[in-house]
mmCIF file of C-alpha atoms in Angstrom:
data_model
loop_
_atom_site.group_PDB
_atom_site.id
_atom_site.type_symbol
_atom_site.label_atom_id
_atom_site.label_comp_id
_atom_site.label_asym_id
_atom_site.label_seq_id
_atom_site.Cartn_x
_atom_site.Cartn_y
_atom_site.Cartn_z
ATOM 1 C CA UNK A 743 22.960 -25.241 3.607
ATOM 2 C CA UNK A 744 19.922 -25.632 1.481
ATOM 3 C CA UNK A 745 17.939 -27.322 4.317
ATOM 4 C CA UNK A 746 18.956 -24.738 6.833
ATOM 5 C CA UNK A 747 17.823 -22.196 4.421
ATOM 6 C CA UNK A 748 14.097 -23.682 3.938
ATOM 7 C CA UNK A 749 13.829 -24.067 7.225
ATOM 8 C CA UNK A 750 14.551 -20.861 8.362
ATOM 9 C CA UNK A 751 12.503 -19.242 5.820
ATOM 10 C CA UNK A 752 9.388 -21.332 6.426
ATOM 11 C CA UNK A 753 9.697 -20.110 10.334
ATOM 12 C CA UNK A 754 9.794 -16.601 9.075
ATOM 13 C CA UNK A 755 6.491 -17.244 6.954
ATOM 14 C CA UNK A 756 4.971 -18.992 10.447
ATOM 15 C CA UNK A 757 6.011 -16.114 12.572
ATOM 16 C CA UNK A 758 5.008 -13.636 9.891
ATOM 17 C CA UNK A 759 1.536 -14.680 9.481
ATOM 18 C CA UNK A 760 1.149 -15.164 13.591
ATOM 19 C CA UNK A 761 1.889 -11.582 13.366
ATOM 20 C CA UNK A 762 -0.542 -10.648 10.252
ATOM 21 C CA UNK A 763 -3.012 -12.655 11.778
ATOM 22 C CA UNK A 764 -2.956 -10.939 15.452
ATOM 23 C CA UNK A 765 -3.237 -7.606 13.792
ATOM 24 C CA UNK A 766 -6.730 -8.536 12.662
ATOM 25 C CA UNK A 767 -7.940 -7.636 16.723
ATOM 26 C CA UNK A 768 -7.502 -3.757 16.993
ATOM 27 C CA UNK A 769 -6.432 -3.923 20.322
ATOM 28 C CA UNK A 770 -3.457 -6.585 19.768
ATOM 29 C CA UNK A 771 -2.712 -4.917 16.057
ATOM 30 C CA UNK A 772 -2.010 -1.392 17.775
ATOM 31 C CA UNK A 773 -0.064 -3.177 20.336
ATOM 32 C CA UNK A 774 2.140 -5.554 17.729
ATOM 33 C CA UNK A 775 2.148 -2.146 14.507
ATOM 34 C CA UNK A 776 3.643 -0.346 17.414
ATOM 35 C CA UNK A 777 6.563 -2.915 18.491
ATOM 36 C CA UNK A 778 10.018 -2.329 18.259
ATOM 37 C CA UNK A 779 10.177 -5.292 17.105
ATOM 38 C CA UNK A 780 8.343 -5.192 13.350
ATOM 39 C CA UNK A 781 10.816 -2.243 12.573
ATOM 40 C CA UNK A 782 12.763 -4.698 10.603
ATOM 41 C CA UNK A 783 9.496 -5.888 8.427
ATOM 42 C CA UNK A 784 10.604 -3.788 5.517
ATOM 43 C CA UNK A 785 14.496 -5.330 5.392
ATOM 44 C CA UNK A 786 12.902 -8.681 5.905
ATOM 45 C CA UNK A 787 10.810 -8.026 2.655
ATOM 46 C CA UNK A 788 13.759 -6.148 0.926
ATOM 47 C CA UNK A 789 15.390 -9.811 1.845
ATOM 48 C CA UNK A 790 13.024 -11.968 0.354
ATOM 49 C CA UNK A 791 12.861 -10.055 -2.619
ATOM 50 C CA UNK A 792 16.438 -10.392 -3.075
ATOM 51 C CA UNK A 793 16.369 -14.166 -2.627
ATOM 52 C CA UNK A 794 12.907 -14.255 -4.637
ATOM 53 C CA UNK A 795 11.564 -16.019 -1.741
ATOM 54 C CA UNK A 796 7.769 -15.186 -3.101
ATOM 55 C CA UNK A 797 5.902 -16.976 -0.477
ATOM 56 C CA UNK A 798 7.582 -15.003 2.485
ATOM 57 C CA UNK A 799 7.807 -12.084 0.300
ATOM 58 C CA UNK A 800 3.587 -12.186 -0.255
ATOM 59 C CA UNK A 801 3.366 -12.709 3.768
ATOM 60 C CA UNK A 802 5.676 -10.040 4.489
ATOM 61 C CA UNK A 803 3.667 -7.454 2.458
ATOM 62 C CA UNK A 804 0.507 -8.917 3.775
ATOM 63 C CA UNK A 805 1.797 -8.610 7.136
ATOM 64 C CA UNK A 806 2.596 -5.122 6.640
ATOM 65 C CA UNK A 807 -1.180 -4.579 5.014
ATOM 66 C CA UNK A 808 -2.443 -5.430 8.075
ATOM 67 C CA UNK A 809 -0.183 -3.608 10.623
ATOM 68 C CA UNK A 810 -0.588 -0.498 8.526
ATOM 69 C CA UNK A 811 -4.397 0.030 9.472
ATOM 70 C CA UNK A 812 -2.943 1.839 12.166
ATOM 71 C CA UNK A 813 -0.778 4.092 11.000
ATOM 72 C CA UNK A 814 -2.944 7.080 12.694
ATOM 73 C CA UNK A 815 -2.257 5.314 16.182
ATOM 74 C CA UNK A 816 1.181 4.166 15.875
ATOM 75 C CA UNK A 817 3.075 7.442 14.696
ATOM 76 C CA UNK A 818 6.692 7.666 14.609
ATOM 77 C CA UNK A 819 6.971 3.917 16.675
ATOM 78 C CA UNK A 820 7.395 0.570 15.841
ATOM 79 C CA UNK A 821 6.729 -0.278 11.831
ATOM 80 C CA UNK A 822 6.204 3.394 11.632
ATOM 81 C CA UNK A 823 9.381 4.821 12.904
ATOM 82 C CA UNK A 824 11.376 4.584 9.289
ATOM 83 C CA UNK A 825 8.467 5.577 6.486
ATOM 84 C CA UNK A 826 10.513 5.680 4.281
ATOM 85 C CA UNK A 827 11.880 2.668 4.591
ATOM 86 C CA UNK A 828 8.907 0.953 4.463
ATOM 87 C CA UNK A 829 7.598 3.239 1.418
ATOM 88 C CA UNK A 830 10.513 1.934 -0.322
ATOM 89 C CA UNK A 831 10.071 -1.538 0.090
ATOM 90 C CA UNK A 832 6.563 -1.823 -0.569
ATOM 91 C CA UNK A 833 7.174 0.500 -3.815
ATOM 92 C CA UNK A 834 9.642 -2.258 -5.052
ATOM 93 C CA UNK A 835 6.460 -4.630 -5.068
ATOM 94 C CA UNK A 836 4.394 -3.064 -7.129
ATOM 95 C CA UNK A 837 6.787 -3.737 -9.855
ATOM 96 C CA UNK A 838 6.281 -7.206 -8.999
ATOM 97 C CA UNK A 839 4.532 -10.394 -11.409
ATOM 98 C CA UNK A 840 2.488 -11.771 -8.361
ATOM 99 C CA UNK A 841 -0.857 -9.394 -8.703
ATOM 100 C CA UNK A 842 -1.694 -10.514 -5.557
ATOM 101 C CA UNK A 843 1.410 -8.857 -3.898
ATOM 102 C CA UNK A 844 1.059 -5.848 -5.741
ATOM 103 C CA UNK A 845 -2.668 -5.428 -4.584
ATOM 104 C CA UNK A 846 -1.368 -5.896 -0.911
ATOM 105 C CA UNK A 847 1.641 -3.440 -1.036
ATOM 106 C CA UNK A 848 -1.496 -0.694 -3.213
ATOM 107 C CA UNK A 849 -3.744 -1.176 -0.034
ATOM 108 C CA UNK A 850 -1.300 -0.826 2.578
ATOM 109 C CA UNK A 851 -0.070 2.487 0.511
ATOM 110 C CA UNK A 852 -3.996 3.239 0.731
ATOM 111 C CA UNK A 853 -4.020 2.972 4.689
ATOM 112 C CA UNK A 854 -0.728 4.778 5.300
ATOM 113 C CA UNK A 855 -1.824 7.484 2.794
ATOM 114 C CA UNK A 856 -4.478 8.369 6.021
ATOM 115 C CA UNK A 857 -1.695 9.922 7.831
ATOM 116 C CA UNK A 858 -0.379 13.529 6.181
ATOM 117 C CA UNK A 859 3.340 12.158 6.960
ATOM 118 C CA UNK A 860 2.853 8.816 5.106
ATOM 119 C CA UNK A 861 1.550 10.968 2.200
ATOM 120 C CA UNK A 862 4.211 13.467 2.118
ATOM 121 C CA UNK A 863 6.892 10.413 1.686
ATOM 122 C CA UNK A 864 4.678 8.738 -0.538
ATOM 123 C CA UNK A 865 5.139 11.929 -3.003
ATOM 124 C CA UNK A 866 8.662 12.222 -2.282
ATOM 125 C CA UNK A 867 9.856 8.404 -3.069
ATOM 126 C CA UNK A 868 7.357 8.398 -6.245
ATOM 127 C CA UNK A 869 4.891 6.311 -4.511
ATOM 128 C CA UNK A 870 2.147 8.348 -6.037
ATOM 129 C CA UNK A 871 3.846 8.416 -9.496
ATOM 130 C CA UNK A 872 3.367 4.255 -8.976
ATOM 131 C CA UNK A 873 -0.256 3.958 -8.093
ATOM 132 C CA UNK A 874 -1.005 6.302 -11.644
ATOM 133 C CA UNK A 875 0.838 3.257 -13.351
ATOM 134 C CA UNK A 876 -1.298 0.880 -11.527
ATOM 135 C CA UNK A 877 -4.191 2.282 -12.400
ATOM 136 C CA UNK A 878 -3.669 0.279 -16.193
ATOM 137 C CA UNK A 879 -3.006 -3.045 -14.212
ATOM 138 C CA UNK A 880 -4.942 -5.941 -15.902
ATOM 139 C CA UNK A 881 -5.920 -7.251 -12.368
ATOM 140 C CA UNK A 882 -9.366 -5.356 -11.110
ATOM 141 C CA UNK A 883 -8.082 -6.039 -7.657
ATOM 142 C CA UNK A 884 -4.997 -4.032 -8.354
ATOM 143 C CA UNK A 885 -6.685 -1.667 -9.933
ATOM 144 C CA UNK A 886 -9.251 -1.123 -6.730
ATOM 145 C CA UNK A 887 -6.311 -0.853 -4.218
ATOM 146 C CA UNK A 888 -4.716 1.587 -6.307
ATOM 147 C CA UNK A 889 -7.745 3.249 -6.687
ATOM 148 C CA UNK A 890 -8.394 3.641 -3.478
ATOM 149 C CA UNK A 891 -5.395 4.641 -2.252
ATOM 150 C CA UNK A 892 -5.401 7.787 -4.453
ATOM 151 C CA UNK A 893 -8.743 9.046 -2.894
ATOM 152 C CA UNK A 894 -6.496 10.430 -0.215
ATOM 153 C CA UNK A 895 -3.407 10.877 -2.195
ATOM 154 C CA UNK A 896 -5.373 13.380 -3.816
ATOM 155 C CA UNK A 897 -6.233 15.248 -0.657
ATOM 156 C CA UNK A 898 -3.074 17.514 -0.645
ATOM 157 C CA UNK A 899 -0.893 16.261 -3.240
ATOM 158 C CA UNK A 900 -3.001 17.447 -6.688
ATOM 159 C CA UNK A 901 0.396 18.778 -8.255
ATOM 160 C CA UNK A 902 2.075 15.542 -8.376
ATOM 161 C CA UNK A 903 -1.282 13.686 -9.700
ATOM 162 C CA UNK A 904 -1.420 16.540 -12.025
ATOM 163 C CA UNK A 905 1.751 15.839 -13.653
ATOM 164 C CA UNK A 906 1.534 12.232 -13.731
ATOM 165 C CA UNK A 907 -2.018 12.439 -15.839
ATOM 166 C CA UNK A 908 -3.823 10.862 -13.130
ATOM 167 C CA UNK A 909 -7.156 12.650 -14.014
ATOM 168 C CA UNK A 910 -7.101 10.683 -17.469
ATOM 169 C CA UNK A 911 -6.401 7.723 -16.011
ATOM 170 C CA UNK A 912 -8.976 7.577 -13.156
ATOM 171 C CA UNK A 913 -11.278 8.337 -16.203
ATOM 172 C CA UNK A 914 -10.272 5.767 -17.946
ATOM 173 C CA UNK A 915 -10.791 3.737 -14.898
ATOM 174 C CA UNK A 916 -14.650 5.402 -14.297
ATOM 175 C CA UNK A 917 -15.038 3.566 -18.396
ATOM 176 C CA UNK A 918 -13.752 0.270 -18.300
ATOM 177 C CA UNK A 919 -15.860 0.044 -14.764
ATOM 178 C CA UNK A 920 -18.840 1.574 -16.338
ATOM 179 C CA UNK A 921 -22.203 0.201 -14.883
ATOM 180 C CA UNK A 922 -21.179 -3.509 -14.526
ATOM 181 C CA UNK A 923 -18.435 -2.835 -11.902
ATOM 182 C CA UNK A 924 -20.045 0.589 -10.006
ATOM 183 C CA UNK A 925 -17.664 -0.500 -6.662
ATOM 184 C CA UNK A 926 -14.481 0.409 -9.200
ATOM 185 C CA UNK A 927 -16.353 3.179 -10.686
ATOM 186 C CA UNK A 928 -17.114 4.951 -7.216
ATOM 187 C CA UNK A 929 -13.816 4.785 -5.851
ATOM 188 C CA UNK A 930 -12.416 6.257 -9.049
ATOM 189 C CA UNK A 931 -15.174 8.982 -9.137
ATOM 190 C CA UNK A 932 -14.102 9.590 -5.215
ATOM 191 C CA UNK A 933 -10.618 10.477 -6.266
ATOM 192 C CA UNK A 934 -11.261 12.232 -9.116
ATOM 193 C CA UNK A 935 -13.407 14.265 -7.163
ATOM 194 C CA UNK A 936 -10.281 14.821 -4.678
ATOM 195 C CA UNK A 937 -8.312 15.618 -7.358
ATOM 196 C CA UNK A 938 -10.678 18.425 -9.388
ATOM 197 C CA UNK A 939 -11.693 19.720 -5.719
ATOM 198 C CA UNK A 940 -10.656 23.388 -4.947
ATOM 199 C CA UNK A 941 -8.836 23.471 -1.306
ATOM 200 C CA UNK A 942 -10.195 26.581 -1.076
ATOM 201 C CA UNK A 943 -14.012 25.594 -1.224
ATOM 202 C CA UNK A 944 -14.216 22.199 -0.290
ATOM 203 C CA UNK A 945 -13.521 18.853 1.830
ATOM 204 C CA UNK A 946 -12.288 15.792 0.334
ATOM 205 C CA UNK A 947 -14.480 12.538 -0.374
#
């Protein structure tokens, strides 16, 4: 019943956010990103945003934020054993009307997009294609996570950015910024200079 329901979804938000919040210690995070047992964070957010349960939905991605940090430590195990899956999940946020959740789901694309793997699905599922759109998002903080996470997008996947106009957008970015938000401008001039960079003669930003 409805009670029932409520119930168990406010557990889920507790045990979410116990989880979010132990990630913060590097030593736990690695132990709890690498679990078995957070494997079935992206069907839990898949879930919520089915039942437009918002509040677990926000933890959930917030959750994941955190865990993601160490992608580069926790290959192939725990929340990332199924990339995909959790590409796909987050992707379906940043379609979402909560800015907040959308800036959470752009920085955890923005730590996964460390590992080469995480990048190659993020250009496969359209991930990449995603954070272009974002980068016209009325919230700043959007905007920033997006941002950011395109610094290394750009690393190795320029053809894809390419295609998806990303170079006029980040300029665009670099403008509305201009000298009274130079924190936005940077990052936007770091992946712009990932983008224009020839792999032959240089190293990324």
């Amino acid at each position: 019943d409805d009670a029932n329901d409520e119930a168990a979804e406010q557990l889920s938000i507790r045990l979410v956010r116990l989880a979010a919040n132990a990630a913060i210690t590097p030593e736990v995070g690695v132990a709890v990103a690498t679990h078995q047992a957070v494997a079935i964070l992206p069907e839990a957010l898949d879930a919520a945003l089915r039942r437009d349960c918002e509040e677990l939905a926000l933890n959930v991605v917030s959750c994941v934020t955190n865990l993601s940090y160490y992608a580069l430590e926790g290959r192939a195990r725990g929340l990332f054993a199924d990339l995909d899956a959790v590409c796909v999940s987050l992707l379906a946020v940043t379609v979402h009307e909560n800015h907040e959740a959308v800036s959470e789901a752009a920085r955890a694309f923005g730590n996964f997009s460390r590992d080469e793997d995480a990048r190659r699905a993020m250009r496969r599922l359209g991930v990449v294609e995603a954070l272009v759109l974002l980068l016209g998002h009325p919230a700043r903080d959007v905007v920033f996570a997006a941002t950011g996470a395109l610094v290394n997008a750009a690393v190795d996947g320029r053809d894809v950015l390419w295609e998806h106009k990303a170079h006029e957008e980040l300029v665009a970015v670099v403008r509305r910024a201009g000298v009274q938000d130079l924190d936005l401008a940077a990052v936007a001039c770091k992946a712009l200079h990932n983008l224009l960079l020839d792999a032959a003669t240089g190293t990324a930003a």
